[in-house]
XYZ file of C-alpha atoms in Angstrom:
411
model
C 163.005 -21.848 205.952
C 160.292 -22.452 208.541
C 161.407 -22.340 212.181
C 159.852 -25.476 213.684
C 159.974 -24.012 217.202
C 156.701 -22.450 218.292
C 157.206 -19.190 220.204
C 154.191 -18.322 222.411
C 154.844 -14.578 222.442
C 154.994 -14.568 218.647
C 151.673 -16.440 218.435
C 150.006 -13.737 220.532
C 151.576 -11.010 218.388
C 150.371 -12.545 215.116
C 146.903 -13.240 216.525
C 146.616 -9.587 217.570
C 147.663 -8.504 214.071
C 145.052 -10.811 212.548
C 142.312 -9.425 214.767
C 143.291 -5.869 213.910
C 143.381 -6.636 210.198
C 139.932 -8.243 210.291
C 138.393 -5.280 212.115
C 140.043 -2.621 209.935
C 139.962 -4.207 206.493
C 137.844 -7.347 206.245
C 134.649 -6.227 207.938
C 132.995 -3.640 205.732
C 129.787 -2.628 204.021
C 129.971 -3.215 200.296
C 129.249 -0.280 198.021
C 125.510 0.354 197.845
C 124.835 -1.823 200.906
C 124.387 -0.654 204.475
C 125.133 -3.816 206.457
C 128.686 -4.973 207.213
C 129.992 -8.185 205.662
C 133.169 -10.263 205.937
C 135.478 -9.707 202.935
C 137.903 -12.536 202.056
C 141.028 -10.534 201.139
C 142.339 -7.956 198.701
C 142.961 -10.774 196.213
C 139.307 -11.868 196.389
C 137.174 -8.719 196.180
C 134.005 -9.936 197.865
C 132.475 -13.089 199.314
C 132.330 -16.468 197.620
C 129.663 -18.954 198.679
C 132.371 -21.313 199.962
C 133.466 -18.581 202.394
C 130.118 -18.119 204.125
C 131.522 -20.320 206.878
C 134.038 -17.567 207.704
C 131.337 -15.411 209.247
C 129.492 -18.337 210.847
C 132.487 -19.700 212.753
C 133.458 -16.127 213.660
C 130.044 -15.779 215.296
C 130.585 -19.024 217.197
C 133.961 -17.788 218.424
C 132.700 -14.284 219.245
C 128.925 -13.721 219.631
C 129.363 -10.033 218.790
C 130.066 -11.196 215.213
C 126.655 -12.866 214.879
C 125.171 -9.972 212.834
C 127.921 -10.556 210.248
C 126.797 -14.155 209.808
C 123.150 -13.133 209.498
C 124.034 -10.414 206.988
C 126.145 -12.796 204.907
C 123.493 -15.497 204.722
C 120.815 -12.942 203.873
C 123.057 -11.497 201.158
C 123.131 -14.795 199.272
C 119.459 -15.542 199.872
C 118.465 -12.087 198.651
C 120.322 -12.645 195.369
C 118.917 -16.131 194.841
C 117.415 -16.526 191.375
C 113.738 -17.436 190.902
C 114.805 -20.902 189.713
C 116.549 -21.480 193.050
C 120.208 -20.962 192.123
C 122.266 -19.161 194.746
C 125.059 -16.848 193.579
C 128.556 -18.292 193.754
C 129.970 -14.906 194.727
C 129.036 -11.303 195.448
C 131.737 -8.730 194.767
C 132.233 -5.367 196.442
C 131.948 -2.548 193.895
C 134.425 -0.555 196.001
C 137.019 -3.167 195.063
C 135.818 -3.510 191.457
C 135.024 0.067 190.360
C 135.127 -0.732 186.633
C 132.963 -3.842 186.852
C 129.436 -3.515 185.373
C 126.820 -3.890 188.141
C 125.356 -7.030 186.579
C 128.775 -8.725 186.762
C 129.170 -8.166 190.503
C 126.880 -11.118 191.238
C 128.135 -14.436 189.846
C 126.176 -17.527 188.835
C 128.774 -19.235 186.636
C 129.400 -22.126 189.040
C 128.073 -23.451 192.352
C 131.161 -23.464 194.649
C 129.179 -24.193 197.813
C 131.756 -26.434 199.538
C 129.998 -26.318 202.926
C 126.238 -26.811 202.973
C 124.591 -23.390 202.904
C 121.417 -24.823 204.434
C 123.345 -26.311 207.337
C 125.048 -22.967 207.998
C 121.664 -21.244 207.949
C 120.382 -23.679 210.554
C 123.448 -23.174 212.742
C 122.901 -19.415 212.674
C 119.235 -19.953 213.526
C 120.340 -21.985 216.556
C 122.292 -18.930 217.702
C 119.581 -16.340 216.979
C 116.356 -18.337 217.484
C 114.838 -15.971 214.905
C 111.864 -17.841 213.472
C 111.454 -15.386 210.602
C 115.034 -16.069 209.555
C 114.415 -19.822 209.785
C 111.319 -19.609 207.596
C 113.242 -17.610 205.002
C 116.150 -20.067 205.110
C 113.802 -23.037 204.729
C 112.248 -21.546 201.604
C 115.649 -20.656 200.177
C 117.268 -24.012 200.924
C 114.258 -25.873 199.501
C 114.636 -23.926 196.261
C 118.399 -24.550 196.207
C 117.854 -28.295 196.680
C 115.290 -28.309 193.864
C 117.653 -26.395 191.589
C 120.249 -29.141 191.947
C 117.693 -31.852 191.267
C 116.347 -29.989 188.230
C 119.641 -28.923 186.634
C 122.511 -31.003 188.048
C 121.149 -34.544 187.866
C 121.249 -35.086 184.115
C 122.634 -38.628 183.861
C 119.974 -40.514 185.801
C 122.179 -41.507 188.727
C 120.300 -39.512 191.358
C 123.425 -37.651 192.408
C 124.666 -34.096 191.903
C 126.996 -33.481 188.972
C 129.996 -31.218 188.527
C 129.799 -29.420 185.185
C 132.670 -26.986 185.800
C 135.869 -27.198 187.819
C 134.946 -24.104 189.796
C 131.830 -25.898 191.086
C 134.092 -27.471 193.688
C 136.450 -24.543 194.287
C 139.350 -26.926 193.613
C 141.379 -24.720 191.309
C 144.299 -26.443 189.566
C 143.506 -29.874 190.992
C 144.388 -33.074 189.174
C 140.819 -34.240 189.746
C 139.761 -31.831 186.967
C 141.818 -33.660 184.331
C 139.842 -34.264 181.140
C 137.217 -31.629 181.895
C 136.416 -29.187 179.112
C 135.750 -26.442 181.638
C 138.304 -26.523 184.441
C 137.049 -23.085 185.470
C 133.568 -22.225 184.297
C 132.016 -22.016 180.860
C 132.184 -18.245 180.519
C 130.809 -17.327 177.111
C 132.052 -20.461 175.369
C 129.523 -22.748 173.700
C 131.090 -26.198 173.315
C 131.087 -27.983 169.984
C 129.703 -31.542 169.694
C 133.281 -32.805 169.474
C 134.238 -31.000 172.679
C 131.196 -32.386 174.458
C 132.106 -35.897 173.361
C 135.631 -35.615 174.784
C 134.534 -33.973 178.024
C 134.501 -36.326 181.032
C 131.788 -34.200 182.651
C 129.143 -34.336 183.994
C 131.058 -35.827 186.905
C 129.504 -37.210 190.068
C 131.567 -35.217 192.573
C 132.029 -36.640 196.055
C 132.241 -33.279 197.823
C 129.215 -31.789 196.073
C 127.084 -34.780 197.034
C 128.234 -34.596 200.638
C 127.114 -30.957 200.610
C 123.811 -32.019 199.050
C 123.287 -34.711 201.680
C 123.927 -32.168 204.437
C 121.478 -29.757 202.817
C 118.695 -32.332 202.923
C 119.465 -33.234 206.535
C 119.460 -29.519 207.414
C 116.112 -29.120 205.658
C 114.787 -31.987 207.779
C 116.006 -30.231 210.924
C 114.399 -26.974 209.788
C 111.125 -28.766 209.042
C 111.133 -30.347 212.505
C 111.707 -26.953 214.097
C 108.897 -25.433 212.015
C 106.443 -28.171 212.989
C 106.334 -29.865 209.573
C 106.668 -33.596 210.375
C 105.814 -34.876 206.887
C 108.370 -32.556 205.327
C 110.938 -33.683 207.875
C 110.328 -37.333 207.030
C 110.574 -36.628 203.300
C 113.888 -34.774 203.620
C 115.430 -37.511 205.748
C 114.398 -40.170 203.238
C 115.927 -38.129 200.416
C 119.183 -37.710 202.334
C 119.285 -41.434 203.069
C 118.902 -42.156 199.355
C 121.727 -39.749 198.448
C 124.051 -41.489 200.913
C 123.113 -44.907 199.507
C 123.780 -43.786 195.936
C 127.042 -42.100 196.918
C 128.301 -45.406 198.275
C 127.141 -47.279 195.169
C 128.699 -44.900 192.647
C 131.772 -43.491 194.387
C 132.981 -45.891 197.074
C 135.840 -48.240 196.209
C 135.850 -50.973 198.837
C 139.342 -52.236 198.023
C 140.873 -48.771 198.294
C 138.495 -47.704 201.083
C 138.150 -44.348 199.355
C 135.426 -42.305 197.696
C 136.211 -41.219 194.135
C 134.450 -38.955 191.649
C 132.808 -40.790 188.735
C 132.767 -39.522 185.142
C 129.759 -39.372 182.823
C 130.315 -43.016 181.833
C 130.489 -44.246 185.416
C 134.268 -44.652 185.557
C 135.737 -43.844 188.945
C 138.403 -41.162 188.754
C 141.061 -42.417 191.140
C 142.467 -39.204 192.523
C 143.215 -39.217 196.255
C 141.602 -35.836 196.741
C 140.815 -33.960 199.936
C 137.182 -34.472 198.968
C 137.437 -37.406 201.398
C 137.180 -34.863 204.236
C 133.675 -33.918 203.095
C 132.350 -37.306 204.218
C 133.285 -36.136 207.705
C 132.648 -32.405 207.668
C 129.111 -32.894 206.311
C 128.492 -35.809 208.734
C 127.677 -38.272 205.956
C 129.434 -40.969 207.976
C 127.575 -41.939 211.136
C 129.872 -42.359 214.174
C 128.077 -45.555 215.200
C 126.756 -47.148 212.005
C 129.909 -46.374 210.021
C 132.429 -46.726 212.853
C 134.539 -49.404 211.160
C 134.637 -47.488 207.872
C 135.552 -44.245 209.628
C 138.440 -45.966 211.370
C 139.711 -47.572 208.163
C 139.530 -44.366 206.086
C 141.275 -42.455 208.828
C 144.033 -45.010 209.368
C 144.679 -45.828 205.706
C 144.476 -42.312 204.333
C 143.996 -39.309 206.603
C 146.547 -40.298 209.276
C 148.891 -41.849 206.711
C 152.107 -39.755 206.387
C 152.460 -40.906 202.786
C 149.080 -39.401 201.907
C 147.486 -36.667 204.048
C 149.290 -36.677 207.401
C 152.211 -34.551 206.247
C 154.381 -32.363 208.504
C 152.036 -29.434 207.766
C 148.618 -31.003 207.156
C 146.305 -31.361 205.329
C 147.266 -31.304 201.638
C 144.505 -30.812 199.104
C 145.667 -33.948 197.274
C 147.408 -36.912 198.893
C 151.115 -36.330 198.389
C 151.472 -39.860 196.995
C 149.013 -39.158 194.187
C 150.858 -38.910 190.840
C 148.856 -35.812 189.912
C 150.802 -33.675 192.414
C 153.849 -33.828 190.154
C 154.178 -30.562 188.270
C 151.512 -28.900 190.398
C 150.691 -25.202 190.009
C 152.885 -22.838 192.009
C 150.007 -21.061 193.754
C 146.264 -21.338 194.376
C 146.580 -25.088 193.898
C 144.061 -27.575 195.248
C 146.143 -30.346 193.734
C 148.927 -30.163 196.341
C 149.060 -27.384 198.932
C 147.603 -27.503 202.430
C 144.797 -24.983 202.237
C 143.535 -22.605 204.910
C 140.001 -23.574 203.968
C 140.731 -27.244 204.671
C 142.207 -26.376 208.072
C 139.271 -24.153 208.989
C 136.745 -26.796 207.950
C 138.431 -29.274 210.280
C 136.657 -27.360 213.050
C 133.486 -28.996 211.728
C 134.502 -32.620 212.200
C 137.712 -33.592 213.961
C 136.461 -33.212 217.532
C 133.051 -34.613 216.543
C 134.613 -37.893 215.382
C 137.068 -38.089 218.278
C 140.259 -37.034 216.501
C 141.016 -34.339 219.062
C 144.726 -35.034 219.495
C 145.306 -34.885 215.747
C 143.304 -31.656 215.582
C 145.535 -30.158 218.264
C 148.559 -31.139 216.177
C 147.049 -29.491 213.097
C 146.512 -26.299 215.092
C 150.087 -26.390 216.395
C 151.543 -26.937 212.925
C 149.605 -24.013 211.410
C 150.587 -21.708 214.253
C 154.218 -22.748 213.789
C 154.261 -22.123 210.045
C 152.533 -18.760 210.051
C 154.408 -17.306 213.028
C 157.695 -18.334 211.431
C 157.025 -16.592 208.122
C 155.076 -13.609 209.490
C 156.391 -10.356 208.045
C 157.525 -12.177 204.937
C 154.152 -13.663 203.980
C 151.259 -12.729 206.236
C 148.566 -15.343 206.931
C 147.948 -16.404 203.361
C 145.904 -19.026 201.588
C 148.131 -22.126 201.544
C 151.243 -23.902 202.785
C 153.593 -26.486 201.358
C 152.559 -29.690 203.162
C 156.173 -30.785 203.713
C 158.088 -27.584 204.449
C 155.358 -25.285 205.746
C 156.516 -22.600 203.335
C 153.627 -20.413 202.138
C 152.961 -19.411 198.583
C 152.441 -15.742 197.787
C 148.727 -16.362 197.218
C 146.277 -14.031 198.970
C 147.906 -12.621 202.080
C 145.663 -11.703 205.002
C 143.294 -14.451 203.905
C 140.111 -14.560 205.969
C 140.028 -18.322 206.545
C 143.681 -18.438 207.570
C 143.324 -15.502 209.953
C 140.234 -17.021 211.558
C 141.864 -20.420 211.911
C 145.022 -18.898 213.368
C 142.974 -17.108 216.037
C 140.927 -20.266 216.656
C 144.065 -22.409 217.012
C 145.789 -19.894 219.284
C 142.751 -19.832 221.583
C 142.317 -23.599 221.491
C 145.910 -24.244 222.529
C 145.832 -21.554 225.216
C 148.149 -18.962 223.684
C 145.535 -16.190 223.748
C 142.219 -15.531 225.495
């Protein structure tokens, strides 16, 4: 059982253990590479695209980690395909000694989750390296084109989820009815399977990422002295936002839902709602009333997302949480990735007190269970009990250190 009392000396002890673990085990050069990178954990033998933010926020917290962020971004750009697709993961051959070299780089899904282009621009703001910015602008332009060329097949002008792993939401109820809840692998679907499949799905989170990519491209273009490009990117982003509202926003529910290939909204109360905030799709002034209503009706609602140990990956009132998977479940558990991504939006939109509470709750849970389960991937949103999934998880360790510093428990 989780001890709900937060012990300051224990917070400092666990934070020190996390820092030591990161330095000794997570920061390493992959086999055949000479530059250090930020490994996720022993359970995830490399870096997934959704975890690029690990190294970027680490650099913001500690400028000595900036080379890690640069190395990580360059890693994905250097393995970008000629058609513009970025890899969804790069594995360390030291961790996968029997894996054929061609399988160490994955392209089976997108799994971006936080706009890669935006992270590139944030690293540029720290380095002021124009050569890096020019490279990132080319790469992000190709990535944006890849989505428009391959993931807009139903004429709705929005990005489509083909595979469950595109979103990184393993075992989520929002994947119900999809033929490929993971990725396609080597399977070629039959006509009958295609007919039954609810995909391609207009995914809220993927389109928030896409919006942020186009805004980041506009910022890059401005910095590079390309005013016409900047204007074009901003117009494209504006159009994506408009279409996202038209296709996915339910005014009565005040919620954004995925939409299947036939245009039916899939009414799962998913944590995808956070992407409207973390990718700054919602404007603090223009969308102020909507922001307030979404936050009050859903995010701060104890019957949905504001649980004792926030934030669950699916609102706890959603029927799909019944019978949820016991681990690695984006259909119930409060995920370390969700907590870490809150650093991208809660202060920005003025929810500072609630962010402090989130930090306090995560410190409480992980100090209480430390030694039994060490800084893993996810927590039960009601009890704070961790699953056994992926101990010493990069995002959890980083967020623990961040929260401990924010609340004044460590320097």
